[in-house]
């Protein structure tokens, strides 16, 4: 018994159309991605996109950044693709008038910048363990709040 699927394949084969084709191998790259949320002159690096954060995480992030009193009120949400830490540093350097960077990510990026770089736990970890807020706030007061 010939099914309709077999008939379709035979007809397409007769006219030279292949229904299925092999996928080409993707080029292997060392591309990494990190998500950013920037408000004014404060840049934050996140482990997930700002738009995918829970309401609690987004509120916490905004409260932290607003406590620093950024110089502008516009928000920029981006995804950055990079191959090495040097590439990431170049991309960050191209951003204008940054006063500081806060990393809410568990990856150990060794970012060397002329501005303060504060490393923190992820937003999710801070919400689960509120005692993590105090050391973060002390770093922020020391390096970013003037």
Short mmCIF file of the C-alpha atoms (twelve columns), coordinates in Angstrom:
data_MODEL
# 
_entry.id   MODEL 
# 
loop_
_atom_site.group_PDB 
_atom_site.id 
_atom_site.type_symbol 
_atom_site.label_atom_id 
_atom_site.label_alt_id 
_atom_site.label_comp_id 
_atom_site.label_asym_id 
_atom_site.label_seq_id 
_atom_site.Cartn_x 
_atom_site.Cartn_y 
_atom_site.Cartn_z 
_atom_site.pdbx_PDB_model_num 
ATOM 1   C CA . UNK A 1   0.000  0.000  0.000   1 
ATOM 2   C CA . UNK A 2   1.370  3.373  -1.022  1 
ATOM 3   C CA . UNK A 3   0.711  6.141  1.475   1 
ATOM 4   C CA . UNK A 4   0.205  9.753  0.534   1 
ATOM 5   C CA . UNK A 5   3.621  10.603 1.989   1 
ATOM 6   C CA . UNK A 6   5.347  8.071  -0.279  1 
ATOM 7   C CA . UNK A 7   3.383  9.344  -3.289  1 
ATOM 8   C CA . UNK A 8   4.412  12.905 -2.497  1 
ATOM 9   C CA . UNK A 9   8.063  11.906 -2.228  1 
ATOM 10  C CA . UNK A 10  7.925  9.971  -5.544  1 
ATOM 11  C CA . UNK A 11  6.296  12.878 -7.388  1 
ATOM 12  C CA . UNK A 12  8.765  15.393 -5.953  1 
ATOM 13  C CA . UNK A 13  11.663 13.073 -6.817  1 
ATOM 14  C CA . UNK A 14  10.440 12.804 -10.423 1 
ATOM 15  C CA . UNK A 15  10.432 16.577 -10.850 1 
ATOM 16  C CA . UNK A 16  13.833 16.924 -9.166  1 
ATOM 17  C CA . UNK A 17  12.829 18.334 -5.792  1 
ATOM 18  C CA . UNK A 18  14.333 16.797 -2.705  1 
ATOM 19  C CA . UNK A 19  12.117 16.942 0.317   1 
ATOM 20  C CA . UNK A 20  14.882 16.426 2.835   1 
ATOM 21  C CA . UNK A 21  18.451 17.578 2.658   1 
ATOM 22  C CA . UNK A 22  21.419 17.193 4.936   1 
ATOM 23  C CA . UNK A 23  22.299 20.194 7.025   1 
ATOM 24  C CA . UNK A 24  25.700 21.686 6.543   1 
ATOM 25  C CA . UNK A 25  28.075 21.496 9.476   1 
ATOM 26  C CA . UNK A 26  28.045 24.696 11.474  1 
ATOM 27  C CA . UNK A 27  31.283 26.523 11.803  1 
ATOM 28  C CA . UNK A 28  32.695 25.880 15.246  1 
ATOM 29  C CA . UNK A 29  33.470 29.107 17.072  1 
ATOM 30  C CA . UNK A 30  34.363 30.072 20.594  1 
ATOM 31  C CA . UNK A 31  31.584 32.653 20.604  1 
ATOM 32  C CA . UNK A 32  30.266 33.485 24.044  1 
ATOM 33  C CA . UNK A 33  27.453 35.788 24.933  1 
ATOM 34  C CA . UNK A 34  26.693 37.997 27.874  1 
ATOM 35  C CA . UNK A 35  23.714 40.221 28.527  1 
ATOM 36  C CA . UNK A 36  23.930 43.850 29.555  1 
ATOM 37  C CA . UNK A 37  21.669 46.353 31.224  1 
ATOM 38  C CA . UNK A 38  22.925 49.923 31.188  1 
ATOM 39  C CA . UNK A 39  21.323 52.901 32.824  1 
ATOM 40  C CA . UNK A 40  23.181 56.141 32.359  1 
ATOM 41  C CA . UNK A 41  26.831 55.594 33.151  1 
ATOM 42  C CA . UNK A 42  26.414 52.268 35.023  1 
ATOM 43  C CA . UNK A 43  26.793 49.048 33.019  1 
ATOM 44  C CA . UNK A 44  25.751 45.692 34.432  1 
ATOM 45  C CA . UNK A 45  26.703 42.314 32.973  1 
ATOM 46  C CA . UNK A 46  24.067 39.626 33.522  1 
ATOM 47  C CA . UNK A 47  23.852 35.873 33.116  1 
ATOM 48  C CA . UNK A 48  20.398 36.132 31.484  1 
ATOM 49  C CA . UNK A 49  18.725 38.822 29.406  1 
ATOM 50  C CA . UNK A 50  17.109 41.667 31.362  1 
ATOM 51  C CA . UNK A 51  13.788 40.947 29.631  1 
ATOM 52  C CA . UNK A 52  13.923 37.346 30.932  1 
ATOM 53  C CA . UNK A 53  14.546 38.315 34.562  1 
ATOM 54  C CA . UNK A 54  11.828 37.631 37.092  1 
ATOM 55  C CA . UNK A 55  10.004 40.671 38.437  1 
ATOM 56  C CA . UNK A 56  11.940 40.421 41.722  1 
ATOM 57  C CA . UNK A 57  15.296 40.273 39.935  1 
ATOM 58  C CA . UNK A 58  14.472 43.196 37.646  1 
ATOM 59  C CA . UNK A 59  13.290 45.283 40.615  1 
ATOM 60  C CA . UNK A 60  16.450 44.482 42.570  1 
ATOM 61  C CA . UNK A 61  18.691 45.370 39.620  1 
ATOM 62  C CA . UNK A 62  16.912 48.681 39.033  1 
ATOM 63  C CA . UNK A 63  17.068 49.529 42.751  1 
ATOM 64  C CA . UNK A 64  20.818 48.855 42.846  1 
ATOM 65  C CA . UNK A 65  21.531 50.937 39.746  1 
ATOM 66  C CA . UNK A 66  19.233 53.789 40.837  1 
ATOM 67  C CA . UNK A 67  20.926 53.889 44.249  1 
ATOM 68  C CA . UNK A 68  24.179 54.774 42.472  1 
ATOM 69  C CA . UNK A 69  22.477 57.790 40.889  1 
ATOM 70  C CA . UNK A 70  23.360 57.252 37.234  1 
ATOM 71  C CA . UNK A 71  23.858 60.472 35.280  1 
ATOM 72  C CA . UNK A 72  21.137 59.729 32.717  1 
ATOM 73  C CA . UNK A 73  17.791 57.965 32.829  1 
ATOM 74  C CA . UNK A 74  17.879 56.042 29.529  1 
ATOM 75  C CA . UNK A 75  18.084 52.242 29.695  1 
ATOM 76  C CA . UNK A 76  19.961 50.116 27.175  1 
ATOM 77  C CA . UNK A 77  19.495 46.343 27.037  1 
ATOM 78  C CA . UNK A 78  21.915 44.392 24.819  1 
ATOM 79  C CA . UNK A 79  23.363 40.980 24.101  1 
ATOM 80  C CA . UNK A 80  27.116 41.002 23.497  1 
ATOM 81  C CA . UNK A 81  28.835 38.258 21.501  1 
ATOM 82  C CA . UNK A 82  32.569 37.887 22.018  1 
ATOM 83  C CA . UNK A 83  35.346 35.335 21.625  1 
ATOM 84  C CA . UNK A 84  37.763 36.390 24.348  1 
ATOM 85  C CA . UNK A 85  37.957 38.657 27.358  1 
ATOM 86  C CA . UNK A 86  39.994 41.096 25.250  1 
ATOM 87  C CA . UNK A 87  37.080 41.316 22.783  1 
ATOM 88  C CA . UNK A 88  34.686 41.948 25.656  1 
ATOM 89  C CA . UNK A 89  36.964 44.684 27.011  1 
ATOM 90  C CA . UNK A 90  37.061 46.359 23.563  1 
ATOM 91  C CA . UNK A 91  33.267 46.315 23.319  1 
ATOM 92  C CA . UNK A 92  32.891 47.757 26.815  1 
ATOM 93  C CA . UNK A 93  35.563 50.399 26.102  1 
ATOM 94  C CA . UNK A 94  33.572 51.579 23.087  1 
ATOM 95  C CA . UNK A 95  30.675 52.569 25.361  1 
ATOM 96  C CA . UNK A 96  30.777 56.260 26.214  1 
ATOM 97  C CA . UNK A 97  31.172 57.810 29.646  1 
ATOM 98  C CA . UNK A 98  30.874 54.717 31.828  1 
ATOM 99  C CA . UNK A 99  31.474 55.300 35.549  1 
ATOM 100 C CA . UNK A 100 31.448 51.654 36.577  1 
ATOM 101 C CA . UNK A 101 30.584 48.050 35.817  1 
ATOM 102 C CA . UNK A 102 28.801 45.549 38.040  1 
ATOM 103 C CA . UNK A 103 29.026 41.893 37.040  1 
ATOM 104 C CA . UNK A 104 26.071 39.759 38.166  1 
ATOM 105 C CA . UNK A 105 27.442 36.597 36.600  1 
ATOM 106 C CA . UNK A 106 29.250 33.501 37.862  1 
ATOM 107 C CA . UNK A 107 31.678 33.394 34.917  1 
ATOM 108 C CA . UNK A 108 35.147 34.518 35.935  1 
ATOM 109 C CA . UNK A 109 35.798 37.209 33.365  1 
ATOM 110 C CA . UNK A 110 39.043 38.985 34.239  1 
ATOM 111 C CA . UNK A 111 38.028 42.384 32.910  1 
ATOM 112 C CA . UNK A 112 40.682 45.069 33.237  1 
ATOM 113 C CA . UNK A 113 39.225 48.520 32.788  1 
ATOM 114 C CA . UNK A 114 40.227 52.014 33.950  1 
ATOM 115 C CA . UNK A 115 36.842 52.283 35.715  1 
ATOM 116 C CA . UNK A 116 35.678 50.326 38.793  1 
ATOM 117 C CA . UNK A 117 34.556 46.743 38.083  1 
ATOM 118 C CA . UNK A 118 32.522 45.158 40.862  1 
ATOM 119 C CA . UNK A 119 31.975 41.409 40.847  1 
ATOM 120 C CA . UNK A 120 28.816 40.112 42.511  1 
ATOM 121 C CA . UNK A 121 26.712 37.004 42.846  1 
ATOM 122 C CA . UNK A 122 23.843 36.550 40.406  1 
ATOM 123 C CA . UNK A 123 20.624 38.423 41.112  1 
ATOM 124 C CA . UNK A 124 18.890 35.121 41.806  1 
ATOM 125 C CA . UNK A 125 21.489 34.217 44.450  1 
ATOM 126 C CA . UNK A 126 21.135 37.638 46.083  1 
ATOM 127 C CA . UNK A 127 17.356 37.238 46.300  1 
ATOM 128 C CA . UNK A 128 17.702 33.748 47.792  1 
ATOM 129 C CA . UNK A 129 20.353 34.918 50.290  1 
ATOM 130 C CA . UNK A 130 19.640 38.539 51.273  1 
ATOM 131 C CA . UNK A 131 22.827 38.682 53.389  1 
ATOM 132 C CA . UNK A 132 24.746 38.962 50.071  1 
ATOM 133 C CA . UNK A 133 23.363 42.499 49.611  1 
ATOM 134 C CA . UNK A 134 25.516 44.022 52.356  1 
ATOM 135 C CA . UNK A 135 28.973 43.163 50.898  1 
ATOM 136 C CA . UNK A 136 27.770 44.234 47.448  1 
ATOM 137 C CA . UNK A 137 26.491 47.561 48.781  1 
ATOM 138 C CA . UNK A 138 29.796 48.151 50.613  1 
ATOM 139 C CA . UNK A 139 31.730 47.632 47.364  1 
ATOM 140 C CA . UNK A 140 29.349 49.955 45.518  1 
ATOM 141 C CA . UNK A 141 29.667 52.683 48.186  1 
ATOM 142 C CA . UNK A 142 33.440 52.380 48.147  1 
ATOM 143 C CA . UNK A 143 33.937 52.377 44.359  1 
ATOM 144 C CA . UNK A 144 30.903 53.958 42.673  1 
ATOM 145 C CA . UNK A 145 28.941 56.248 44.978  1 
ATOM 146 C CA . UNK A 146 30.596 59.621 45.169  1 
# 
